[in-house]
Tab-separated table of C-alpha atoms in Angstrom:
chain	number	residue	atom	x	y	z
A	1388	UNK	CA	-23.998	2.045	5.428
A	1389	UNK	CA	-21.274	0.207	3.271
A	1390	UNK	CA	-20.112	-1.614	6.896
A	1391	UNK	CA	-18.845	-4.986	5.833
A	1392	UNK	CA	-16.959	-8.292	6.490
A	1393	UNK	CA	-13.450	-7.108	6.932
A	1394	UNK	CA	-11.020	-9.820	5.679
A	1395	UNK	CA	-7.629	-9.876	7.738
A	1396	UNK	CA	-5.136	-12.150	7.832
A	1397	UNK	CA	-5.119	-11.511	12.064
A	1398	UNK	CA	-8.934	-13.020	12.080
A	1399	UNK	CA	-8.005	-16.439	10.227
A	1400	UNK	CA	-10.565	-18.350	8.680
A	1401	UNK	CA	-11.669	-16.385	5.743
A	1402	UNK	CA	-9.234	-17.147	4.129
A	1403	UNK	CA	-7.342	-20.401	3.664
A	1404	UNK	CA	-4.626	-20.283	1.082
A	1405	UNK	CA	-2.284	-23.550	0.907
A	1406	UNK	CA	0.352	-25.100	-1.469
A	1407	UNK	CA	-0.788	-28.416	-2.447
A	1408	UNK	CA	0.866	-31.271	-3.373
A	1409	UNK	CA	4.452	-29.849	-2.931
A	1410	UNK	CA	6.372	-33.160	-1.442
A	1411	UNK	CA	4.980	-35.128	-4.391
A	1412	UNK	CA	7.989	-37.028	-6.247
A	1413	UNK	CA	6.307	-37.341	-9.663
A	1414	UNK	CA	6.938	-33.824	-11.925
A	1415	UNK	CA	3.606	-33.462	-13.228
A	1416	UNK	CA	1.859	-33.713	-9.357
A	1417	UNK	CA	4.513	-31.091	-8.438
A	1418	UNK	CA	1.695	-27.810	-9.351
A	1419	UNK	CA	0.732	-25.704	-6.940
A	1420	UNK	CA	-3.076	-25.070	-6.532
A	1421	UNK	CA	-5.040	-22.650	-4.120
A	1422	UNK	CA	-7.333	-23.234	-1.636
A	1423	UNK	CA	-9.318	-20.034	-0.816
A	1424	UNK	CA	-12.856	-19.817	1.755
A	1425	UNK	CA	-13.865	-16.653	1.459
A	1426	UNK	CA	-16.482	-14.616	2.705
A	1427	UNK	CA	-19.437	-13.877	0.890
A	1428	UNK	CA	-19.324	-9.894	1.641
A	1429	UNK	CA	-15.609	-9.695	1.129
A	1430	UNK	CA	-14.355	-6.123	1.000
A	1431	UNK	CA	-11.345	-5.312	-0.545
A	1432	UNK	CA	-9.081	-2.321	1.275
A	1433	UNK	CA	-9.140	-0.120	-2.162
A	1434	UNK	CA	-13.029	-0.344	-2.024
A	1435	UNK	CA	-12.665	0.572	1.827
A	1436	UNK	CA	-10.183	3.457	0.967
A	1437	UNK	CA	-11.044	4.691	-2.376
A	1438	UNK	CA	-10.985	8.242	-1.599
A	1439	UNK	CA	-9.587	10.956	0.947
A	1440	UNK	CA	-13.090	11.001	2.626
A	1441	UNK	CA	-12.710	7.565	3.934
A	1442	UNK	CA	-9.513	7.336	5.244
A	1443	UNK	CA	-9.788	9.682	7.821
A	1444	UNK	CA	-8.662	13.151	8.215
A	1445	UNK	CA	-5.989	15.130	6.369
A	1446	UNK	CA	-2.751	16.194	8.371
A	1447	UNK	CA	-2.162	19.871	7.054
A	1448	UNK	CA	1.958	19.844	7.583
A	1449	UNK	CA	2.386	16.661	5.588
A	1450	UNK	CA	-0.214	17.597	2.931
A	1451	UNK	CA	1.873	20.717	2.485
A	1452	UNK	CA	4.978	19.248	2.439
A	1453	UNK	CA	3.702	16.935	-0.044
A	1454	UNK	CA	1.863	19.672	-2.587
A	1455	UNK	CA	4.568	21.706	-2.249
A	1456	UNK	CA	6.695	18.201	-3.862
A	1457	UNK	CA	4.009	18.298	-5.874
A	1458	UNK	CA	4.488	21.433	-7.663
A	1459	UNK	CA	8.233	22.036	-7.161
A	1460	UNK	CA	8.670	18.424	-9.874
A	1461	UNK	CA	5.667	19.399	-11.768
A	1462	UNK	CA	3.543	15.896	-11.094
A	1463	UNK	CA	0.257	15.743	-11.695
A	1464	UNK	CA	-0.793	13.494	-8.749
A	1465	UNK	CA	0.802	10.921	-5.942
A	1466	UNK	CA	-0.440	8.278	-3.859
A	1467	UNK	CA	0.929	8.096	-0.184
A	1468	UNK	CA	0.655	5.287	2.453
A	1469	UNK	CA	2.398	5.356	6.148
A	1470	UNK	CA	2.445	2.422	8.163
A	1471	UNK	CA	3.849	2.334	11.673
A	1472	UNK	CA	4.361	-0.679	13.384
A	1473	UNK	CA	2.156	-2.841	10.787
A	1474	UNK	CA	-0.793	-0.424	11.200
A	1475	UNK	CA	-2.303	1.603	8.175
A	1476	UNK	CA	-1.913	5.404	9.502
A	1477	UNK	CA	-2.524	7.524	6.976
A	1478	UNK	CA	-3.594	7.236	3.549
A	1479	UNK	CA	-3.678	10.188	1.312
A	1480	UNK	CA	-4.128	11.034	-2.629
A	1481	UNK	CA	-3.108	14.348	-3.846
A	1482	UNK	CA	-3.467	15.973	-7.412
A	1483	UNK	CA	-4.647	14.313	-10.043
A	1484	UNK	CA	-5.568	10.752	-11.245
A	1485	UNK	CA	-6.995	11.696	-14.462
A	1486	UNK	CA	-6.426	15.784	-15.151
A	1487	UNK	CA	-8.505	15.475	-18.458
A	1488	UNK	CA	-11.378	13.661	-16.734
A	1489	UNK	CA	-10.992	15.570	-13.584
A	1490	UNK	CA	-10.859	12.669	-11.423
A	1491	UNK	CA	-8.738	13.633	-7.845
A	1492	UNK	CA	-6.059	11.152	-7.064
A	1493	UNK	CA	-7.289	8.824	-4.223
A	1494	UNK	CA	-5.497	6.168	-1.825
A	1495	UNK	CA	-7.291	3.357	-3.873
A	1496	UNK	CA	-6.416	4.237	-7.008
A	1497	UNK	CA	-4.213	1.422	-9.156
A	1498	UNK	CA	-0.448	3.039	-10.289
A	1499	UNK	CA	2.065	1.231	-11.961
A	1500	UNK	CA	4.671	0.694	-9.199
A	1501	UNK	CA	7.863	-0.095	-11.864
A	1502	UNK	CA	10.610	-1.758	-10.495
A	1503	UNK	CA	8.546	-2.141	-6.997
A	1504	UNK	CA	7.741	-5.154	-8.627
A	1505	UNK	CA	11.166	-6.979	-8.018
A	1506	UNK	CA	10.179	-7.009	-4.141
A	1507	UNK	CA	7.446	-8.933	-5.088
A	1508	UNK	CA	8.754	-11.245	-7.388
A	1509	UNK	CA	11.183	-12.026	-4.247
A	1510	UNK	CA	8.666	-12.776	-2.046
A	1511	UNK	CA	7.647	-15.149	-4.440
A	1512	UNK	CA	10.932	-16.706	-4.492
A	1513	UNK	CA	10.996	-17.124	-1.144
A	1514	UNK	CA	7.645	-18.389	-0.652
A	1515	UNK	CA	8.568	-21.220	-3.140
A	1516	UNK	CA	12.181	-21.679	-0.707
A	1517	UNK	CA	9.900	-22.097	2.192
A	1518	UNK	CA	7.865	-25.113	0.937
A	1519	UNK	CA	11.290	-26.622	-0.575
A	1520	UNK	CA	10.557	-26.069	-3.952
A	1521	UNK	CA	14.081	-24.426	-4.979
A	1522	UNK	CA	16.925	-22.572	-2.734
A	1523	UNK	CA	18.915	-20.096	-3.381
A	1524	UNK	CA	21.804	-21.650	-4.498
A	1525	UNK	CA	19.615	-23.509	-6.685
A	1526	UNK	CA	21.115	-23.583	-10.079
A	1527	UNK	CA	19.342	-21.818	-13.041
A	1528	UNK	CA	21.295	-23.547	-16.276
A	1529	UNK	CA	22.209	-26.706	-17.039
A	1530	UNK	CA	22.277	-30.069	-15.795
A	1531	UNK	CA	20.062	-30.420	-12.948
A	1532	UNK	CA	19.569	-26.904	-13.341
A	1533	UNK	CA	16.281	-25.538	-13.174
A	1534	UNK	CA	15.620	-24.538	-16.693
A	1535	UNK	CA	17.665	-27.005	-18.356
A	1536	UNK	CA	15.451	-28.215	-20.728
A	1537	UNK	CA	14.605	-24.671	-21.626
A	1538	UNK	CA	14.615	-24.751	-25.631
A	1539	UNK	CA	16.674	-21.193	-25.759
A	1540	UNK	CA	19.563	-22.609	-23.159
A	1541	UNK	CA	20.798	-24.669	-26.331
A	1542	UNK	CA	22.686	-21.138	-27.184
A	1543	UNK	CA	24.676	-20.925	-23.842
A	1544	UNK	CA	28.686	-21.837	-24.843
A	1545	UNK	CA	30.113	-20.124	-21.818
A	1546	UNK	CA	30.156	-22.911	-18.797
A	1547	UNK	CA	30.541	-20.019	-16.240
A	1548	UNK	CA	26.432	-20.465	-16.724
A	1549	UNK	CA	25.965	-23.194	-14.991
A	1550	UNK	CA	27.506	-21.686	-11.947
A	1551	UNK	CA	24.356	-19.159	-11.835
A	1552	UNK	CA	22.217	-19.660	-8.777
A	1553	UNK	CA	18.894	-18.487	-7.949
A	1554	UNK	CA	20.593	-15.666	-5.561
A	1555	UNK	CA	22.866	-14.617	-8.154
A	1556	UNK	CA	19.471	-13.389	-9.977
A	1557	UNK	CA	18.137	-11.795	-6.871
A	1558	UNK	CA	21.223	-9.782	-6.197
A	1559	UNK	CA	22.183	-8.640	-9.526
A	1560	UNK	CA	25.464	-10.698	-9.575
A	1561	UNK	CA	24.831	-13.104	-12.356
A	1562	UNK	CA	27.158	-11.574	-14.996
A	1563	UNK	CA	25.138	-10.640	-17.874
A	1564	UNK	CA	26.553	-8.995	-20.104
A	1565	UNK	CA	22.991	-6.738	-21.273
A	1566	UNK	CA	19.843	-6.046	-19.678
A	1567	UNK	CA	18.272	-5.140	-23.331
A	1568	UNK	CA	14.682	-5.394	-21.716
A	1569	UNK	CA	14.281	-1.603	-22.835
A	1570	UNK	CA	15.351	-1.862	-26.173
A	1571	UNK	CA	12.606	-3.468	-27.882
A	1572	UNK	CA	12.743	-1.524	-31.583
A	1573	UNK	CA	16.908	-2.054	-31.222
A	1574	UNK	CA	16.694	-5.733	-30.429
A	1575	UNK	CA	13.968	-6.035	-33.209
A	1576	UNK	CA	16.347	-4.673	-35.753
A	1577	UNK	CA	19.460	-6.425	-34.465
A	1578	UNK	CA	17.634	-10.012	-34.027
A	1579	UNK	CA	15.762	-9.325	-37.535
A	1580	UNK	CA	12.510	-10.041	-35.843
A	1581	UNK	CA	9.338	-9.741	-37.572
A	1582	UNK	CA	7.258	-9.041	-34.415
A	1583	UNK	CA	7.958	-7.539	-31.272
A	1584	UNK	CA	10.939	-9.304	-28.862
A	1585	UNK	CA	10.062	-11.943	-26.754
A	1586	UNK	CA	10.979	-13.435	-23.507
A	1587	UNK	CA	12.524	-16.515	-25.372
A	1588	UNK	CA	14.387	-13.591	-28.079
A	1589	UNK	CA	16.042	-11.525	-24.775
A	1590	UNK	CA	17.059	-15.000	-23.418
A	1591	UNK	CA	18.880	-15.955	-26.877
A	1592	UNK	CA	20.281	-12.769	-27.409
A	1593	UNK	CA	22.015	-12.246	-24.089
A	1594	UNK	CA	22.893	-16.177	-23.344
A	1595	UNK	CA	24.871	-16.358	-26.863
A	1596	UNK	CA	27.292	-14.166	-24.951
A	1597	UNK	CA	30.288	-14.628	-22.387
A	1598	UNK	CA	29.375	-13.663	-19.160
A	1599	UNK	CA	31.093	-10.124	-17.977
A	1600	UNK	CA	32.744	-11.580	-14.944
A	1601	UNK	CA	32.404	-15.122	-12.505
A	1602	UNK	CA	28.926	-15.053	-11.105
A	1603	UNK	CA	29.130	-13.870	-7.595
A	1604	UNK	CA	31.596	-11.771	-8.212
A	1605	UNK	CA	30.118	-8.345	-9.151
A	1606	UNK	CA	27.058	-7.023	-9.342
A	1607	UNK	CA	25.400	-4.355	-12.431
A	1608	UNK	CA	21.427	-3.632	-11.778
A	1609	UNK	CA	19.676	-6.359	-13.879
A	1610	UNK	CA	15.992	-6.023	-14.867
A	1611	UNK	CA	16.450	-9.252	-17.017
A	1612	UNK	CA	17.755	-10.918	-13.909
A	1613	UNK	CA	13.853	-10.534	-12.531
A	1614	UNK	CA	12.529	-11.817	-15.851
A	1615	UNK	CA	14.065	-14.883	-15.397
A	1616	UNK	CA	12.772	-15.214	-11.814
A	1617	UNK	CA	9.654	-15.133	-13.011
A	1618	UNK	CA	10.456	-17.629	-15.172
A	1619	UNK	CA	11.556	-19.870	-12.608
A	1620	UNK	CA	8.524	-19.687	-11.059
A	1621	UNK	CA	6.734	-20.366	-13.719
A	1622	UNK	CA	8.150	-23.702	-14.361
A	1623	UNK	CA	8.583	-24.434	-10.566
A	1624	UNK	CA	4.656	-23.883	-9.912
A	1625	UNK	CA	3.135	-24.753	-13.377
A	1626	UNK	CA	1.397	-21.737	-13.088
A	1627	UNK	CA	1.674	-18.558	-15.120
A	1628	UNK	CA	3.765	-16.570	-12.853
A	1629	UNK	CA	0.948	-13.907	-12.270
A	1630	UNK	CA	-1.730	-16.652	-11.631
A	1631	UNK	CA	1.099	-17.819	-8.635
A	1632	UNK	CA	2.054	-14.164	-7.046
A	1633	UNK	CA	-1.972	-13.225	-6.478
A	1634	UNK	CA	-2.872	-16.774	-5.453
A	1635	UNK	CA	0.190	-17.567	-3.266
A	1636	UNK	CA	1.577	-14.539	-2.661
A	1637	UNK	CA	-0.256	-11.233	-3.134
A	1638	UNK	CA	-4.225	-12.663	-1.458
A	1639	UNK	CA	-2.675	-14.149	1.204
A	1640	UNK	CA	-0.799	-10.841	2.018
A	1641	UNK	CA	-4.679	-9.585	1.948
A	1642	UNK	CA	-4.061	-7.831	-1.599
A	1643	UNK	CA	-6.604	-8.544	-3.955
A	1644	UNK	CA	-6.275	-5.567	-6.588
A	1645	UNK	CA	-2.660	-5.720	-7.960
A	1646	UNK	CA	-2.268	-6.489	-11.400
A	1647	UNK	CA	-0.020	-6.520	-14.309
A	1648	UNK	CA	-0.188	-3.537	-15.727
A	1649	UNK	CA	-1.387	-2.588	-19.316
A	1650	UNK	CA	0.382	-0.658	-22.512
A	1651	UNK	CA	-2.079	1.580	-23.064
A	1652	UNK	CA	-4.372	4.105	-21.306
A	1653	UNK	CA	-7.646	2.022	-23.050
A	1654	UNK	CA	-6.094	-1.128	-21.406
A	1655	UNK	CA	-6.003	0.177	-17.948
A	1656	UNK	CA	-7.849	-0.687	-14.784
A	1657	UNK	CA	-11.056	1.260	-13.747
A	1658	UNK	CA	-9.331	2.374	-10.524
A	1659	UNK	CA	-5.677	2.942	-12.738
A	1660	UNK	CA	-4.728	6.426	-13.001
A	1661	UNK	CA	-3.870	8.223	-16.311
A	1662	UNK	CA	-0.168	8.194	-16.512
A	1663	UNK	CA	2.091	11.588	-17.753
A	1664	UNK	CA	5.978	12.319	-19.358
A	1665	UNK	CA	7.370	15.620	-18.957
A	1666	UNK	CA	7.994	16.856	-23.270
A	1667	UNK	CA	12.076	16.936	-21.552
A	1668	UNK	CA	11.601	13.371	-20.873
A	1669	UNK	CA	11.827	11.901	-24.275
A	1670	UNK	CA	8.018	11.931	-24.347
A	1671	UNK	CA	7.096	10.431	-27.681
A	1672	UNK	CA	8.678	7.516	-29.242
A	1673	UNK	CA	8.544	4.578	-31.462
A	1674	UNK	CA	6.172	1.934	-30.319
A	1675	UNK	CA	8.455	-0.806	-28.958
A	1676	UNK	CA	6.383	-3.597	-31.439
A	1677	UNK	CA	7.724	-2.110	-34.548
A	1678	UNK	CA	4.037	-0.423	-36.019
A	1679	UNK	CA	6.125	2.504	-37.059
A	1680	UNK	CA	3.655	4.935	-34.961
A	1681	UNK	CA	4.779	7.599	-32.480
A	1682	UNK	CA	3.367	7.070	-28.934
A	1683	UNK	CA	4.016	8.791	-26.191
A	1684	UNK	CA	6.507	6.643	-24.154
A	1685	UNK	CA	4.383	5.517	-21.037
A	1686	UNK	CA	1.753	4.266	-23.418
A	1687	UNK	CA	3.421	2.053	-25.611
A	1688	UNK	CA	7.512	3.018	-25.250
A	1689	UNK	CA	7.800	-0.144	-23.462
A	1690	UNK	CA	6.037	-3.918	-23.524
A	1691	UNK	CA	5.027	-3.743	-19.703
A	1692	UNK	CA	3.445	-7.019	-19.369
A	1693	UNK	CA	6.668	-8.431	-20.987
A	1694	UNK	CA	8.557	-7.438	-17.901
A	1695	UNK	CA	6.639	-8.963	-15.706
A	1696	UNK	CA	8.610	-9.496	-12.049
A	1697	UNK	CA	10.792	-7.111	-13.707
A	1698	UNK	CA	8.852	-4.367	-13.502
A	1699	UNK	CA	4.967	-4.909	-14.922
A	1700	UNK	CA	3.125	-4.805	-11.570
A	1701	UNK	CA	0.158	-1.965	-10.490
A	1702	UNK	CA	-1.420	-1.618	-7.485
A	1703	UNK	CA	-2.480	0.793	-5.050
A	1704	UNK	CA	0.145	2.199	-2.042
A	1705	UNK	CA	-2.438	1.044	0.499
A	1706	UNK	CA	-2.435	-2.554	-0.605
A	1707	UNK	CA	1.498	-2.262	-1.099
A	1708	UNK	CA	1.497	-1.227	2.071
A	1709	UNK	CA	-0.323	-4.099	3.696
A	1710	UNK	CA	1.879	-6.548	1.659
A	1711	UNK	CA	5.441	-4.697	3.085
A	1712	UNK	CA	3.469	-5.237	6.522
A	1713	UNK	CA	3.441	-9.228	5.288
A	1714	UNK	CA	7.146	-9.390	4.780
A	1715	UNK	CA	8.688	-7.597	7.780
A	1716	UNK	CA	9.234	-9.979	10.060
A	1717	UNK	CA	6.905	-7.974	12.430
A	1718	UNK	CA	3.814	-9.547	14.733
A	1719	UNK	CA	1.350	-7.549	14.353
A	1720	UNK	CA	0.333	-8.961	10.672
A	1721	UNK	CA	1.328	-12.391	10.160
A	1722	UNK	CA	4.008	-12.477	7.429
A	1723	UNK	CA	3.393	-15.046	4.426
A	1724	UNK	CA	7.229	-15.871	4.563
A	1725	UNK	CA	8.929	-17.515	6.996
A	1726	UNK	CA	11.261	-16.160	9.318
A	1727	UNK	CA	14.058	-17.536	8.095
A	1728	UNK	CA	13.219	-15.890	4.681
A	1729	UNK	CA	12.680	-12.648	6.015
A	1730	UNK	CA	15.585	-12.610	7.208
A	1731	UNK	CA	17.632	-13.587	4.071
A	1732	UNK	CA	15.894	-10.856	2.041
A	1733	UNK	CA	16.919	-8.194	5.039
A	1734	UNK	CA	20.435	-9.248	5.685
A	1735	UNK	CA	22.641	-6.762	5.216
A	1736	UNK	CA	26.647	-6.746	4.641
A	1737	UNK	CA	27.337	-3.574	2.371
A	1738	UNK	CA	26.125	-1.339	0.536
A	1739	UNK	CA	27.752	-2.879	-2.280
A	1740	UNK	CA	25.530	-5.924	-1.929
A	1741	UNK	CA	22.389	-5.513	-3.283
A	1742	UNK	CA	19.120	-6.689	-1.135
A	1743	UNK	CA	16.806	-9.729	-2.316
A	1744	UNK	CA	13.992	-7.946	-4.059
A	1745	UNK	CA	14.933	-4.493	-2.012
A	1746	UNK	CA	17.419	-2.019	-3.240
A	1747	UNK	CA	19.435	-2.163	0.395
A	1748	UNK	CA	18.617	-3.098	4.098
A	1749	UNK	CA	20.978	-1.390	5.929
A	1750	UNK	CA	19.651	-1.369	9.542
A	1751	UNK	CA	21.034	2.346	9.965
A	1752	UNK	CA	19.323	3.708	7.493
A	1753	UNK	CA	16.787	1.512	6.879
A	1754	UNK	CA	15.426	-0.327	3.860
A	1755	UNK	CA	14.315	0.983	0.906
A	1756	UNK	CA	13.222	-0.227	-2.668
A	1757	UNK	CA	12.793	2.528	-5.834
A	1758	UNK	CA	10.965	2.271	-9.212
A	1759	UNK	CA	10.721	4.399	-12.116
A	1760	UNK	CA	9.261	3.817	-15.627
A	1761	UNK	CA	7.972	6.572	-17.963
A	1762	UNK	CA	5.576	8.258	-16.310
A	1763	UNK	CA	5.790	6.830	-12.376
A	1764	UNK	CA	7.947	6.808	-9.798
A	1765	UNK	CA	7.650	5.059	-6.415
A	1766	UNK	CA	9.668	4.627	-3.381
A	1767	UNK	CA	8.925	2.108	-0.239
A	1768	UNK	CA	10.949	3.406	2.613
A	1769	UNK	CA	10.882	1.570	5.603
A	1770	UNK	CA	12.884	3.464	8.583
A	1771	UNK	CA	14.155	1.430	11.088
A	1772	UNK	CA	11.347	2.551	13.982
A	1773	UNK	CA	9.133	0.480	12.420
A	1774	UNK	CA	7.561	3.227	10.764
A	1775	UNK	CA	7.269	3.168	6.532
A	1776	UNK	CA	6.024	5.633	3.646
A	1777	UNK	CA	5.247	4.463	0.088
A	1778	UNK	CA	4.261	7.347	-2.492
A	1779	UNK	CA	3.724	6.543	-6.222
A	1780	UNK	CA	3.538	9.104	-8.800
A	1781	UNK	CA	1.792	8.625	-12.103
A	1782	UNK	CA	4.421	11.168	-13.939
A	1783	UNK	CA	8.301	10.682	-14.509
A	1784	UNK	CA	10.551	13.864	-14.522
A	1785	UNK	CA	13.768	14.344	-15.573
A	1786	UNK	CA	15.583	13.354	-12.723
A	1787	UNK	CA	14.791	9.645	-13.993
A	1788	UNK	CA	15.941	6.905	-11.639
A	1789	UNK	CA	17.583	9.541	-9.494
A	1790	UNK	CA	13.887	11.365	-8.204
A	1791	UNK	CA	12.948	8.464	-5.316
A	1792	UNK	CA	15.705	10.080	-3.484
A	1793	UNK	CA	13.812	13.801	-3.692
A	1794	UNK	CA	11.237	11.411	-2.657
A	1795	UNK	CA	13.075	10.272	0.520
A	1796	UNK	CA	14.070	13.724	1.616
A	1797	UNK	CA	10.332	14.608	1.703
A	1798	UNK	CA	9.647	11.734	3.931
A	1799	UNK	CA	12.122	12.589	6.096
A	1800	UNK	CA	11.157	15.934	6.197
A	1801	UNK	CA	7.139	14.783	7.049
A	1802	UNK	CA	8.876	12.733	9.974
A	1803	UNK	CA	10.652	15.651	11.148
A	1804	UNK	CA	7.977	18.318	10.862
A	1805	UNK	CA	4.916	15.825	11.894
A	1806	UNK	CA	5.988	12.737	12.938
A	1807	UNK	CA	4.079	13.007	16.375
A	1808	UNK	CA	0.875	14.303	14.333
A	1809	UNK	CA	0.240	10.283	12.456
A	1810	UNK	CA	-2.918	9.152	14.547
A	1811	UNK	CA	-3.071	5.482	16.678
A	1812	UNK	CA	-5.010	4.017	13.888
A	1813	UNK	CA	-5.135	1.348	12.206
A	1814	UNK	CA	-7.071	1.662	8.393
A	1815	UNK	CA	-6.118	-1.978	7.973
A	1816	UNK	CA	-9.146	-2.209	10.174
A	1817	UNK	CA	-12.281	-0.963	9.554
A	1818	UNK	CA	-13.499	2.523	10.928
A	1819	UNK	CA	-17.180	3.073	11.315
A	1820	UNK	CA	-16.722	6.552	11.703
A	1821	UNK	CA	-15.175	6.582	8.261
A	1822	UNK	CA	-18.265	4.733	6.227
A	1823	UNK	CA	-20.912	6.974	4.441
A	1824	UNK	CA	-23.844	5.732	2.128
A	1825	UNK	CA	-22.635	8.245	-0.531
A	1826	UNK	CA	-21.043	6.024	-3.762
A	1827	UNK	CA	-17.481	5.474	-4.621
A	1828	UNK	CA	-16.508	7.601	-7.678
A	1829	UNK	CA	-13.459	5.760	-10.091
A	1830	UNK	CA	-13.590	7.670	-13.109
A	1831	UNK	CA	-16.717	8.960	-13.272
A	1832	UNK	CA	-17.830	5.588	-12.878
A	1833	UNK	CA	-19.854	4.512	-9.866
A	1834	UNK	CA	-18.895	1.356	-7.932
């Protein structure tokens, strides 16, 4: 019987996560380290929930609704998660992970959750603007700015940078006059690079230029916005800034199996799904490093791990779900932000405004955040009952950035049709009746 330890963040003392050292007054003490007690016979919710056998039992109207998605968008598989009131309620796979291997998606399996990631990388920020690290008017550039001795500022000319603050970045309002984070082969060719763009190469290319308008101003969707965030916590922490989200952020949330995402299919994670691009979708391309070869696009169209708060993270829906449960500003699981925070990154004025880290807040309609990248699409949706759906595909379609909202309508339409059918249950927990001796199958590979 695989009953184990079950690590929550209710039960306290497994774990004990802390940020050390964080009023010191001399630069090089200012690092943030980890403290972490943890059970011997930890179990990890993907391992609990790997397949549909184990989270409980099927409800026939949503699976419907959602095969019938399914097919109608011509996606090989998709991950869902519902959480009401901070409990796990249902957890489903449907389709495939991995067609060619005939491996059946599962709730535990890893997908690449695209621009998902951005919530994340806000909760990071915030986490940091909790323990007075950095606020968000913090300034990014220049004197007394955060990353002013950053070698690659030395191009800035326009002084309309220093006015940047760290909530310009969240919100999309810094003024920038490119996001070229997609156009690795273009800003190869442009920069006359000899290797595949950089961090350090975006930054110089974009910060040679004016900005588009005062920051605070406007707004225009920003993925290099996010890269800099990352950045900036980077130097804040002296960390590597995925080293700092899973030890400060993501394990204390009770997530232990999000990563950063790979390139290729031979890089991915045991548990990581195969990903798929419609042949309408611009399916093969040049591989963004220059080699000349064609690849198809969500193997190698893109440098993932470049885009790191951007857009690089993967994870499952059920551990996405338990860190949205760690951010809401509900009871029931103990948020790793304060509630100040929470409330900065839900305030809402209009829908011109863009979120921090979510897409928009609005208490009418709820809050949602989107991601796509070539071959995934994912949509949090968090209604204001208390009740929230994640699915994550592993294949684009042609609708692009535009298919989360097919994605909404079909969690509206599970709400409407069976709403009152989600069980009082809570998978966050475990559920004896769930466990079986029988091993966990992740590729063909036992675990």
């Amino acid at each position: 019987m695989r009953l184990k330890k079950w690590l929550t963040l209710v039960s306290g003392g497994i774990l004990t996560a802390g940020l050390i050292g964080l009023c010191s007054s001399g630069k090089e003490e200012e690092r943030i380290s980890m403290t972490t007690t943890a059970a011997p016979d930890l179990v990890q919710l993907n391992e609990e929930l790997a397949d549909n056998r184990l989270s409980g039992n099927g409800i026939p109207d949503i699976d419907r609704q959602v095969e019938r998605y399914l097919r109608k968008w011509a996606i090989k598989g998709a991950s869902l998660a519902v959480i009401r009131n901070d409990s796990l309620v249902y957890a489903r796979g449907y389709g495939w992970a991995d067609e060619e291997k005939g491996v059946k998606m599962g709730p535990g399996h890893l997908l690449r959750m695209a621009s998902v990631s951005k919530l994340l990388t806000a909760a990071g920020i915030m986490v940091l603007c909790d323990h007075h690290k950095l606020s968000l008017d913090s300034k990014v550039f220049g004197e007394g700015g955060i990353l002013e001795d950053e070698p690659y500022t030395e191009v800035i000319k326009d002084p309309n940078y220093k006015k940047i603050t760290v909530e310009h970045l969240l919100r999309h309002q810094a003024g920038f006059y490119r996001d070229p984070v997609f156009s690795n082969n273009d800003v190869r060719v442009q920069m006359q690079l000899d290797h595949a763009p950089t961090y350090e190469d975006f930054a110089r290319l974009v910060f040679r230029r004016r900005l588009i308008w005062q920051p605070g101003t406007a707004q225009r969707y920003s993925n290099f916005s996010y890269m800099i965030l990352s950045a900036i916590i980077e130097k804040i922490s002296g960390m590597s800034y995925e080293d700092f989200m899973q030890q400060q952020v993501l394990h204390p949330a009770g997530c232990y199996d999000i990563h950063i995402a790979s390139n290729t299919y031979k890089g991915k994670r045991k548990n990581e799904v195969r990903y798929y691009t419609h042949e309408g979708d611009g399916k093969y391309v040049e591989e963004y490093n220059g080699s000349g070869k064609t690849v198809e696009r969500c193997y190698g169209g893109n440098n993932l791990p470049l885009l790191s708060g951007a857009g690089a993270w993967c994870g499952s829906t059920i551990e996405l779900a338990r860190f949205v449960a760690s951010i809401d500003g509900r009871p029931e699981v103990p948020d790793i932000i304060s509630r100040e925070s929470f409330k900065a990154m839900t305030d809402f004025t209009t829908r011109e405004r863009f979120s921090l880290g979510w897409n928009d807040t609005n208490p009418a309609s709820g809050w949602s955040r989107t991601g796509t990248l070539a071959g995934t699409s994912a949509l949090i949706k968090y209604f204001p009952d208390g009740e929230c759906w994640i699915m994550i595909t592993n294949t684009s379609t042609w609708k692009g950035p535009s298919q989360p909202r097919y994605t909404n309508q079909l969690f509206k339409d599970c709400r409407r049709i069976a709403g009152d059918q989600l069980p009082a249950i809570d998978l966050f927990k475990p559920q004896p009746e769930f466990l079986t001796d029988a091993p966990l199958i992740y590729g063909g590979d036992e675990q």
